[in-house]
Short mmCIF file of C-alpha atoms and ligand atoms in Angstrom, two decimals:
data_model
loop_
_atom_site.label_atom_id
_atom_site.label_comp_id
_atom_site.label_asym_id
_atom_site.label_seq_id
_atom_site.Cartn_x
_atom_site.Cartn_y
_atom_site.Cartn_z
CA MET V 1 0.00 0.00 0.00
CA ASN V 2 1.35 3.39 -1.01
CA ALA V 3 1.55 5.46 2.13
CA SER V 4 0.67 8.69 0.36
CA GLY V 5 -2.13 7.45 -1.94
CA PRO V 6 -5.81 7.15 -1.15
CA CYS V 7 -6.71 4.37 1.18
CA PRO V 8 -9.49 2.19 -0.23
CA ARG V 9 -9.78 0.35 3.05
CA CYS V 10 -10.01 3.36 5.27
CA PRO V 11 -13.61 4.44 5.26
CA ALA V 12 -12.77 7.53 7.23
CA LYS V 13 -10.22 8.63 4.62
CA GLN V 14 -8.54 10.62 7.36
CA CYS V 15 -5.62 8.40 8.19
CA GLY V 16 -3.13 10.89 6.70
CA SER V 17 0.41 9.66 6.74
CA ASP V 18 -0.70 6.45 8.48
CA HIS V 19 -2.35 4.96 5.39
CA ALA V 20 -0.14 1.90 5.51
CA ILE V 21 -1.03 1.29 9.11
CA CYS V 22 -4.66 1.90 8.42
CA ALA V 23 -4.73 -0.58 5.55
CA ALA V 24 -2.90 -3.22 7.54
CA ASN V 25 -5.35 -2.79 10.31
CA ALA V 26 -8.40 -2.82 8.15
CA THR V 27 -7.42 -6.19 6.72
CA SER V 28 -7.13 -7.65 10.20
CA THR V 29 -10.56 -6.45 11.23
CA SER V 30 -13.80 -7.84 9.98
CA LEU V 31 -16.55 -5.29 9.75
CA THR V 32 -20.11 -6.17 10.45
CA PRO V 33 -22.74 -4.38 8.38
CA SER V 34 -23.92 -2.29 11.25
CA GLN V 35 -20.34 -1.38 12.23
CA ARG V 36 -19.93 0.02 8.76
CA SER V 37 -22.73 2.44 9.42
CA ARG V 38 -22.52 2.99 13.15
CA THR V 39 -23.17 6.52 14.33
CA VAL V 40 -20.14 8.11 15.92
CA GLY V 41 -18.91 11.59 16.58
CA SER V 42 -15.75 11.72 14.53
CA PRO V 43 -13.95 9.41 12.15
CA ALA V 44 -10.59 10.73 13.32
CA THR V 45 -10.71 8.43 16.35
CA VAL V 46 -10.04 5.26 14.36
CA VAL V 47 -7.14 3.39 15.92
CA ASN V 48 -7.03 -0.24 15.09
CA GLY V 49 -4.60 -3.00 14.36
CA ASP V 50 -2.93 -6.21 15.33
CA PRO V 51 -1.60 -6.34 18.89
CA ALA V 52 2.02 -5.51 18.09
CA LEU V 53 0.87 -2.63 15.97
CA LEU V 54 -1.60 -1.51 18.57
CA ALA V 55 1.05 -1.65 21.29
CA ARG V 56 3.43 0.36 19.13
CA LEU V 57 0.72 2.85 18.27
CA LEU V 58 -0.37 3.47 21.84
CA PRO V 59 2.32 5.93 22.89
CA SER V 60 2.71 7.70 19.58
CA ARG V 61 -0.70 8.14 17.97
CA PRO V 62 -1.95 11.72 17.74
CA ALA V 63 -4.50 12.81 20.28
CA ALA V 64 -8.00 11.55 19.77
CA ARG V 65 -10.81 12.45 22.07
CA PRO V 66 -10.69 11.07 25.62
CA PRO V 67 -12.60 7.88 26.43
CA LEU V 68 -16.33 8.30 26.62
CA PHE V 69 -18.40 7.04 29.47
CA GLY V 70 -21.54 5.84 27.83
CA ARG V 71 -23.30 6.44 24.57
CA SER V 72 -25.52 9.14 26.05
CA LEU V 73 -22.50 11.28 26.93
CA GLN V 74 -21.17 10.80 23.45
CA SER V 75 -24.31 11.95 21.75
CA GLN V 76 -24.61 14.91 24.11
CA HIS V 77 -21.19 16.34 23.36
CA LEU V 78 -20.37 15.38 19.81
CA PRO V 79 -22.13 15.99 16.54
CA ALA V 80 -23.56 12.71 15.34
CA LEU V 81 -22.16 11.90 11.93
CA ARG V 82 -23.12 8.80 10.03
CA VAL V 83 -19.64 7.48 9.32
CA PRO V 84 -18.26 3.99 9.20
CA ILE V 85 -15.80 2.93 11.91
CA PRO V 86 -13.72 -0.18 11.45
CA ASP V 87 -13.59 -0.74 15.19
CA THR V 88 -13.38 -4.02 16.95
CA CYS V 89 -16.03 -4.10 19.63
CA SER V 90 -15.71 -6.21 22.78
CA CYS V 91 -18.56 -6.95 25.16
CA ALA V 92 -17.20 -8.07 28.52
CA VAL V 93 -18.47 -9.35 31.85
CA GLU V 94 -16.69 -9.33 35.20
CA SER V 95 -17.82 -11.20 38.32
CA SER V 96 -14.63 -12.20 40.15
CA ALA V 97 -15.70 -10.82 43.54
CA ASP V 98 -18.84 -8.98 44.63
CA ASP V 99 -19.65 -6.59 41.77
CA THR V 100 -21.60 -7.74 38.72
CA CYS V 101 -20.26 -5.84 35.74
CA ALA V 102 -20.81 -5.67 31.98
CA ALA V 103 -19.43 -3.22 29.43
CA VAL V 104 -18.95 -2.55 25.74
CA VAL V 105 -15.68 -1.01 24.57
CA THR V 106 -14.24 -0.40 21.11
CA SER V 107 -10.67 -0.64 19.87
CA SER V 108 -10.72 3.13 19.32
CA ARG V 109 -11.07 3.58 23.09
CA GLN V 110 -14.73 4.39 23.21
CA ILE V 111 -16.38 3.18 26.38
CA LEU V 112 -19.86 2.67 25.01
CA SER V 113 -21.23 1.41 28.31
CA ASN V 114 -20.04 0.55 31.80
CA VAL V 115 -22.55 -1.16 34.09
CA VAL V 116 -21.54 -2.03 37.67
CA ILE V 117 -24.14 -3.55 39.99
CA LYS V 118 -22.77 -3.31 43.53
CA GLN V 119 -23.66 -5.84 46.21
CA ASN V 120 -22.22 -4.00 49.24
CA ASP V 121 -25.49 -3.94 51.15
CA LEU V 122 -25.79 -7.75 50.87
CA HIS V 123 -22.38 -8.36 52.43
CA GLU V 124 -22.22 -5.68 55.11
CA GLY V 125 -23.96 -7.90 57.66
CA TYR V 126 -21.31 -10.61 57.15
CA GLY V 127 -18.45 -8.12 57.55
CA GLY V 128 -16.98 -9.13 54.18
CA ILE V 129 -17.83 -10.91 50.93
CA HIS V 130 -19.94 -14.02 51.60
CA PRO V 131 -19.17 -16.30 48.62
CA MET V 132 -22.60 -17.98 48.38
CA VAL V 133 -24.43 -14.67 48.67
CA ALA V 134 -22.14 -13.20 46.02
CA ILE V 135 -22.72 -16.13 43.63
CA GLN V 136 -26.50 -15.87 43.98
CA ALA V 137 -26.42 -12.12 43.45
CA HIS V 138 -24.28 -12.55 40.31
CA GLN V 139 -26.78 -15.09 39.02
CA ARG V 140 -29.62 -12.63 39.54
CA ASN V 141 -27.77 -9.58 38.27
CA MET V 142 -25.72 -10.82 35.32
CA PRO V 143 -28.58 -10.90 32.77
CA ILE V 144 -29.65 -7.42 33.91
CA ALA V 145 -26.09 -6.06 33.66
CA VAL V 146 -25.56 -7.48 30.15
CA LYS V 147 -28.90 -6.24 28.91
CA ARG V 148 -28.26 -2.74 30.27
CA ALA V 149 -24.72 -2.62 28.88
CA LEU V 150 -25.95 -3.47 25.39
CA ARG V 151 -28.84 -1.04 25.59
CA GLU V 152 -26.70 1.85 26.90
CA ALA V 153 -24.05 1.13 24.26
CA ASN V 154 -26.79 1.25 21.66
CA VAL V 155 -25.35 -1.78 19.90
CA ASP V 156 -26.96 -4.79 18.33
CA ILE V 157 -25.21 -7.84 19.73
CA ARG V 158 -25.93 -9.82 16.55
CA LYS V 159 -24.22 -7.28 14.32
CA ASP V 160 -21.95 -4.98 16.28
CA ILE V 161 -20.05 -7.14 18.74
CA ASP V 162 -16.88 -8.93 17.59
CA GLY V 163 -16.27 -11.00 20.70
CA ILE V 164 -17.21 -11.69 24.29
CA ALA V 165 -14.65 -11.36 27.08
CA PHE V 166 -14.87 -12.51 30.68
CA THR V 167 -12.69 -12.66 33.77
CA ARG V 168 -11.01 -16.05 33.79
CA GLY V 169 -9.32 -15.45 37.16
CA PRO V 170 -8.06 -14.89 39.76
CA GLY V 171 -11.13 -14.58 41.97
CA ILE V 172 -13.78 -16.50 43.87
CA GLY V 173 -14.34 -19.70 41.86
CA GLY V 174 -18.14 -19.74 42.03
CA CYS V 175 -18.36 -16.04 41.20
CA LEU V 176 -16.04 -16.38 38.22
CA SER V 177 -18.12 -19.25 36.88
CA VAL V 178 -21.25 -17.07 36.65
CA GLY V 179 -19.48 -14.60 34.33
CA SER V 180 -17.70 -17.29 32.38
CA ASN V 181 -20.89 -19.28 31.73
CA ALA V 182 -22.75 -16.16 30.71
CA ALA V 183 -19.97 -15.13 28.32
CA LYS V 184 -19.51 -18.55 26.75
CA THR V 185 -23.21 -19.18 26.29
CA LEU V 186 -23.75 -15.76 24.77
CA ALA V 187 -20.78 -16.27 22.45
CA ALA V 188 -21.82 -19.78 21.43
CA SER V 189 -25.36 -18.71 20.62
CA LEU V 190 -24.04 -15.90 18.40
CA ASP V 191 -21.07 -17.83 17.00
CA LEU V 192 -18.67 -15.27 18.44
CA PRO V 193 -15.18 -15.85 19.85
CA VAL V 194 -14.40 -15.65 23.58
CA VAL V 195 -11.36 -14.41 25.44
CA GLY V 196 -10.74 -15.14 29.15
CA VAL V 197 -8.90 -12.26 30.81
CA HIS V 198 -6.58 -12.08 33.84
CA HIS V 199 -8.24 -9.72 36.33
CA MET V 200 -5.00 -8.09 37.52
CA GLN V 201 -3.66 -7.70 33.97
CA ALA V 202 -6.88 -5.84 33.22
CA HIS V 203 -6.32 -3.48 36.20
CA ALA V 204 -2.74 -2.93 35.01
CA LEU V 205 -3.66 -2.13 31.40
CA THR V 206 -6.53 0.26 32.23
CA PRO V 207 -4.34 3.41 31.94
CA LEU V 208 -3.54 2.48 28.32
CA LEU V 209 -7.21 3.24 27.81
CA THR V 210 -7.75 6.08 30.25
CA SER V 211 -4.48 8.05 30.12
CA TRP V 212 -4.96 8.89 26.46
CA PRO V 213 -3.30 10.76 24.74
CA ASN V 214 -0.29 10.13 27.01
CA PRO V 215 -0.56 6.49 28.00
CA PRO V 216 2.24 4.82 29.96
CA LYS V 217 4.99 3.32 27.83
CA PHE V 218 6.43 -0.13 28.40
CA PRO V 219 8.26 -0.96 30.53
CA PHE V 220 6.43 0.70 33.39
CA LEU V 221 5.95 0.04 37.09
CA THR V 222 2.50 -1.02 38.22
CA LEU V 223 1.17 -0.96 41.74
CA LEU V 224 -2.00 -3.06 41.99
CA VAL V 225 -3.79 -2.51 45.27
CA SER V 226 -7.10 -4.29 45.66
CA GLY V 227 -9.10 -6.53 47.97
CA GLY V 228 -7.29 -9.62 46.71
CA HIS V 229 -3.80 -8.34 45.90
CA THR V 230 -0.97 -6.01 46.75
CA LEU V 231 1.40 -6.31 43.82
CA LEU V 232 4.26 -4.21 42.56
CA LEU V 233 5.01 -5.26 39.00
CA LEU V 234 7.28 -4.41 36.14
CA ALA V 235 4.98 -4.40 33.09
CA LYS V 236 7.18 -5.31 30.12
CA SER V 237 4.45 -5.69 27.48
CA LEU V 238 0.71 -6.27 27.24
CA ASN V 239 1.09 -9.77 28.66
CA SER V 240 4.49 -9.91 30.30
CA PHE V 241 4.76 -8.91 33.95
CA ARG V 242 7.51 -9.44 36.51
CA ILE V 243 6.50 -9.46 40.17
CA LEU V 244 8.83 -7.19 42.15
CA ALA V 245 6.91 -7.29 45.44
CA THR V 246 3.86 -9.01 46.85
CA THR V 247 2.42 -9.82 50.28
CA PRO V 248 2.85 -13.15 52.05
CA ASP V 249 -0.13 -12.43 54.32
CA GLU V 250 -3.08 -10.23 53.45
CA SER V 251 -3.77 -7.54 50.88
CA ILE V 252 -3.94 -3.82 51.62
CA GLY V 253 -7.64 -3.74 50.63
CA ARG V 254 -8.55 -6.57 52.98
CA SER V 255 -6.71 -4.83 55.80
CA PHE V 256 -8.57 -1.54 55.09
CA ASP V 257 -11.80 -3.55 55.24
CA LYS V 258 -10.91 -5.20 58.56
CA VAL V 259 -9.86 -1.97 60.27
CA SER V 260 -12.97 -0.24 59.00
CA ARG V 261 -15.05 -3.01 60.53
CA MET V 262 -13.12 -2.99 63.84
CA LEU V 263 -13.78 0.73 64.14
CA GLY V 264 -17.49 0.08 63.61
CA LEU V 265 -17.73 2.35 60.56
CA PRO V 266 -20.89 1.99 58.51
CA TRP V 267 -20.08 0.99 54.91
CA THR V 268 -20.57 3.70 52.37
CA ALA V 269 -22.07 2.82 49.00
CA ARG V 270 -18.44 2.39 47.91
CA GLY V 271 -17.67 -0.20 50.61
CA PRO V 272 -15.65 -0.42 53.85
CA GLY V 273 -12.29 0.85 52.51
CA ALA V 274 -13.87 4.02 51.17
CA ALA V 275 -15.74 4.40 54.49
CA LEU V 276 -12.41 4.38 56.34
CA GLU V 277 -10.98 7.00 53.99
CA GLN V 278 -14.04 9.18 54.52
CA PHE V 279 -13.75 8.78 58.30
CA CYS V 280 -10.07 9.82 58.25
CA ALA V 281 -10.92 12.93 56.23
CA GLN V 282 -13.41 14.31 58.75
CA PRO V 283 -12.35 17.37 60.75
CA ARG V 284 -10.38 16.72 63.94
CA GLU V 285 -12.58 16.45 67.05
CA GLY V 286 -10.87 17.55 70.28
CA GLU V 287 -7.37 16.47 71.31
CA VAL V 288 -6.12 13.54 69.20
CA PRO V 289 -4.05 11.22 71.42
CA GLU V 290 -0.49 10.08 70.63
CA LEU V 291 -0.42 6.41 69.76
CA PRO V 292 2.57 4.08 69.72
CA PRO V 293 4.04 3.91 66.19
CA TYR V 294 2.55 1.46 63.71
CA PRO V 295 4.82 -1.37 62.54
CA ARG V 296 6.90 -0.98 59.35
CA PRO V 297 7.16 -4.57 58.10
CA PHE V 298 9.89 -5.66 55.66
CA LYS V 299 11.65 -2.31 55.96
CA GLY V 300 14.18 -1.95 53.14
CA GLN V 301 12.87 -5.06 51.34
CA LEU V 302 10.71 -5.49 48.26
CA ALA V 303 7.81 -7.13 50.13
CA PHE V 304 4.54 -5.97 51.68
CA SER V 305 2.76 -7.10 54.82
CA TYR V 306 -0.58 -5.83 56.03
CA SER V 307 -1.74 -8.27 58.69
CA SER V 308 0.49 -6.60 61.31
CA LEU V 309 -1.29 -3.28 60.71
CA HIS V 310 -4.77 -4.54 61.39
CA SER V 311 -3.42 -6.61 64.33
CA TYR V 312 -2.10 -3.35 65.81
CA VAL V 313 -5.62 -1.87 65.72
CA GLU V 314 -7.10 -5.07 67.14
CA ARG V 315 -4.60 -5.13 70.05
CA TYR V 316 -5.18 -1.45 70.83
CA ILE V 317 -8.96 -1.94 70.97
CA ASP V 318 -8.54 -5.05 73.17
CA SER V 319 -6.19 -3.18 75.51
CA LYS V 320 -8.93 -0.59 76.13
CA GLY V 321 -11.55 -3.26 76.78
CA GLY V 322 -13.48 -2.75 73.52
CA LEU V 323 -14.41 -0.08 71.01
CA GLU V 324 -17.06 1.36 73.32
CA ASN V 325 -14.27 2.59 75.61
CA ILE V 326 -12.52 4.51 72.84
CA ASP V 327 -13.67 8.05 72.15
CA LEU V 328 -13.94 9.67 68.73
CA PRO V 329 -10.53 11.44 68.81
CA ALA V 330 -8.78 8.15 69.65
CA ARG V 331 -10.73 6.32 66.93
CA LEU V 332 -9.65 8.99 64.48
CA ALA V 333 -6.03 8.64 65.58
CA LEU V 334 -6.24 4.88 65.07
CA ALA V 335 -7.81 5.19 61.63
CA ARG V 336 -5.46 7.89 60.40
CA GLY V 337 -2.43 6.08 61.83
CA PHE V 338 -3.51 2.94 59.95
CA GLN V 339 -4.07 4.74 56.65
CA THR V 340 -0.74 6.56 56.94
CA ALA V 341 1.15 3.33 57.73
CA ALA V 342 -0.62 1.39 54.95
CA VAL V 343 0.23 4.01 52.33
CA ALA V 344 3.77 4.57 53.71
CA GLN V 345 4.54 0.97 52.83
CA LEU V 346 3.50 1.60 49.23
CA GLU V 347 5.66 4.73 49.09
CA GLU V 348 8.72 2.92 50.43
CA LYS V 349 8.34 -0.06 48.05
CA VAL V 350 7.83 2.13 44.98
CA LEU V 351 11.10 3.93 45.76
CA LEU V 352 12.80 0.55 46.26
CA ALA V 353 11.41 -0.62 42.90
CA PHE V 354 13.01 2.38 41.18
CA GLN V 355 16.28 1.46 42.86
CA TRP V 356 15.86 -2.11 41.55
CA CYS V 357 15.22 -0.75 38.04
CA SER V 358 18.34 1.38 38.09
CA GLU V 359 20.46 -1.54 39.39
CA ASN V 360 19.06 -3.71 36.59
CA ASN V 361 19.35 -1.11 33.83
CA VAL V 362 15.61 -0.89 33.31
CA GLN V 363 14.48 2.57 32.17
CA VAL V 364 11.06 3.36 33.56
CA GLY V 365 9.19 6.61 32.93
CA ASP V 366 5.70 5.71 34.17
CA VAL V 367 4.04 4.36 37.28
CA VAL V 368 0.53 2.95 37.02
CA VAL V 369 -1.56 2.60 40.17
CA SER V 370 -4.81 0.69 39.93
CA GLY V 371 -7.19 -1.60 41.83
CA GLY V 372 -9.91 -0.55 44.26
CA VAL V 373 -7.60 1.00 46.87
CA ALA V 374 -6.13 3.27 44.18
CA SER V 375 -9.34 5.30 44.34
CA ASN V 376 -8.14 6.55 47.76
CA THR V 377 -7.33 10.27 47.51
CA TYR V 378 -4.79 10.28 50.36
CA LEU V 379 -2.89 7.46 48.61
CA ARG V 380 -2.88 9.42 45.34
CA GLU V 381 -1.48 12.52 47.03
CA ARG V 382 1.19 10.61 48.96
CA LEU V 383 2.44 8.67 45.95
CA ALA V 384 2.65 11.84 43.86
CA ALA V 385 4.70 13.48 46.64
CA CYS V 386 6.91 10.41 47.02
CA LEU V 387 7.93 10.36 43.35
CA THR V 388 9.34 13.86 43.69
CA LYS V 389 11.97 12.38 46.04
CA LEU V 390 13.48 10.33 43.23
CA ASP V 391 16.93 11.38 42.23
CA ILE V 392 16.51 10.85 38.47
CA SER V 393 16.73 13.24 35.57
CA ASN V 394 13.55 12.26 33.67
CA PRO V 395 10.24 13.18 35.23
CA ILE V 396 8.10 10.19 36.16
CA SER V 397 4.51 10.20 35.09
CA LEU V 398 2.00 8.82 37.59
CA ASN V 399 -1.09 7.23 36.03
CA PHE V 400 -4.28 6.62 37.97
CA PRO V 401 -7.42 5.49 36.19
CA PRO V 402 -10.49 7.50 37.23
CA PRO V 403 -11.79 6.10 40.55
CA ALA V 404 -14.76 4.39 38.86
CA LEU V 405 -12.33 2.38 36.72
CA CYS V 406 -9.97 1.59 39.65
CA THR V 407 -12.58 -0.52 41.40
CA ASP V 408 -13.81 -3.64 39.62
CA ASN V 409 -15.51 -3.05 36.28
CA ALA V 410 -15.95 -4.79 32.94
CA VAL V 411 -14.49 -1.93 30.88
CA MET V 412 -11.01 -3.05 31.93
CA ILE V 413 -11.83 -6.66 30.95
CA ALA V 414 -13.08 -5.57 27.53
CA TRP V 415 -10.00 -3.41 27.01
CA ALA V 416 -7.58 -6.16 28.12
CA SER V 417 -9.26 -8.55 25.68
CA MET V 418 -8.87 -6.16 22.75
CA HIS V 419 -5.36 -7.03 21.61
CA ARG V 420 -6.34 -10.69 21.58
CA PHE V 421 -9.51 -10.14 19.54
CA LEU V 422 -7.47 -8.03 17.11
CA ALA V 423 -4.93 -10.83 16.77
CA ARG V 424 -7.69 -13.45 16.52
CA ASP V 425 -6.07 -15.12 19.52
CA TYR V 426 -9.27 -16.59 20.93
CA ASP V 427 -9.91 -19.08 23.72
CA ASP V 428 -11.74 -22.33 23.28
CA TYR V 429 -15.27 -22.45 24.69
CA THR V 430 -14.03 -25.22 27.03
CA ILE V 431 -11.38 -23.03 28.67
CA ASP V 432 -11.14 -23.55 32.46
CA LEU V 433 -11.35 -20.90 35.13
CA LEU V 434 -8.27 -20.15 37.22
CA ALA V 435 -9.32 -19.01 40.71
CA LYS V 436 -5.61 -18.76 41.51
CA TRP V 437 -3.52 -17.44 38.65
CA ASN V 438 -0.12 -15.77 38.95
CA ILE V 439 0.25 -12.79 36.66
CA ASP V 440 3.88 -13.62 35.90
CA THR V 441 2.78 -16.84 34.17
CA LEU V 442 0.75 -15.02 31.50
CA SER V 443 3.33 -14.92 28.72
CA PRO V 444 4.59 -18.27 27.46
O1 KG4 T 501 -10.21 -3.91 42.81
P1 KG4 T 501 -11.39 -4.05 43.73
O2 KG4 T 501 -12.64 -3.28 43.40
O3 KG4 T 501 -11.80 -5.55 43.91
C1 KG4 T 501 -10.85 -6.57 44.01
O4 KG4 T 501 -10.35 -7.02 42.96
O5 KG4 T 501 -10.53 -6.90 45.18
O6 KG4 T 501 -10.87 -3.63 45.20
C2 KG4 T 501 -11.72 -3.69 46.30
C3 KG4 T 501 -10.95 -3.23 47.52
C4 KG4 T 501 -11.77 -3.41 48.80
O7 KG4 T 501 -10.93 -3.94 49.80
C5 KG4 T 501 -12.21 -1.98 49.10
O8 KG4 T 501 -12.50 -1.75 50.44
C6 KG4 T 501 -10.98 -1.22 48.66
O9 KG4 T 501 -10.63 -1.84 47.42
N1 KG4 T 501 -11.28 0.21 48.45
C7 KG4 T 501 -10.66 1.21 49.13
C8 KG4 T 501 -11.23 2.40 48.66
N2 KG4 T 501 -12.17 2.09 47.72
C9 KG4 T 501 -12.17 0.74 47.58
N3 KG4 T 501 -9.70 1.18 50.08
C10 KG4 T 501 -9.28 2.36 50.57
N4 KG4 T 501 -9.79 3.56 50.19
C11 KG4 T 501 -10.75 3.62 49.23
N5 KG4 T 501 -11.24 4.81 48.85
ZN1 ZN T 502 -10.02 -5.88 41.19
#
């Protein structure tokens, strides 16, 4: 294909100097009739291709519009033009823990829908996720979530969707199976391919979608802080991750949840961790007492530990004879001390990871922080401040997905499936779930 001539395959005819890329991409993408005439705001957003091409394009493509959160937003803000878009469109479901999620996302970074049905109120009485309750709620909610995601995306599943993605693991086995069965059955009935996605890979790749037009460039450091994991990774490519630090005991999210519960905080709609953050942010009431310092586990080592932090709170409450004997200022001191110590560990390990990179000649310019705990504002501020301490010439860019895409969602699953749909690297309908699945085993 002549790079300067007209591009017969590019319906937008706006690919400029990228004609060759456009043509290569168009051949690797099958268009459905309704995709050819889908209503979108601007043809200039077409970014498509095989995975290597896509990965290469990510950091260097010219700015398109930022991701859209739902078709209604799109039609509100952009003139509706009837133009063809050779996008690949992934419909994804996510049900690894307690949220039932479905979404539709295109390869040109349009989030056509993002449905999250929260179950917090069902689990509050149990003090944490009750697996059977979660499974039953997923069974009830999954059809509703999928139906809403398709309706809000304004797509016809028979014509517009190129594949169905689901969370293959890690997660609660029974919960994963609800999403996986829904995805496979939907795909089989429509003769569509399926892709099973690693949940933590999806969290890690979210900023490639949301930090447009300046997405992180490989290799980058990724801090994944959720209810199930505390992982510091070196992301080398879309599917190659090296674990630099993890926790041998419990995750930061779980420890936020336990401390929130021990302090008797009512869950907010966003769950116990967010309730603790909200509690810490309230104005100081009276004299706040001095508490003994919180532990700093694995100081100087690339490893996390969070069980000692919640044990500290537990011991303090026991030593006073119960929560009822602890006044509000002391509760605040406990909560703030915990949050500070929990985040201080992240700060220390991120700095150690940069040291590791420099000792191993790995040039890193980006840090990605994702997972539910990454929606915490105090954490965001502290990590931004901590990176200024680095003694390196190049500025480091810190990437946080918007809070709604830090907590579990199906947008990240759809996005993480995209490079595989583009490469026609599909899974068999018989593919097994992996309730335990190490992220460093993803690439062959
Ligand atoms: O990624 P996520 O939604 O689900 C898992 O994959 O685990 O993370 C959920 C975790 C929960 O422990 C929740 O309490 C915590 O993230 N979390 C927070 C905040 N929002 C959610 N922790 C601290 N501060 C927050 N604002
Ligand atoms: Zn998660």
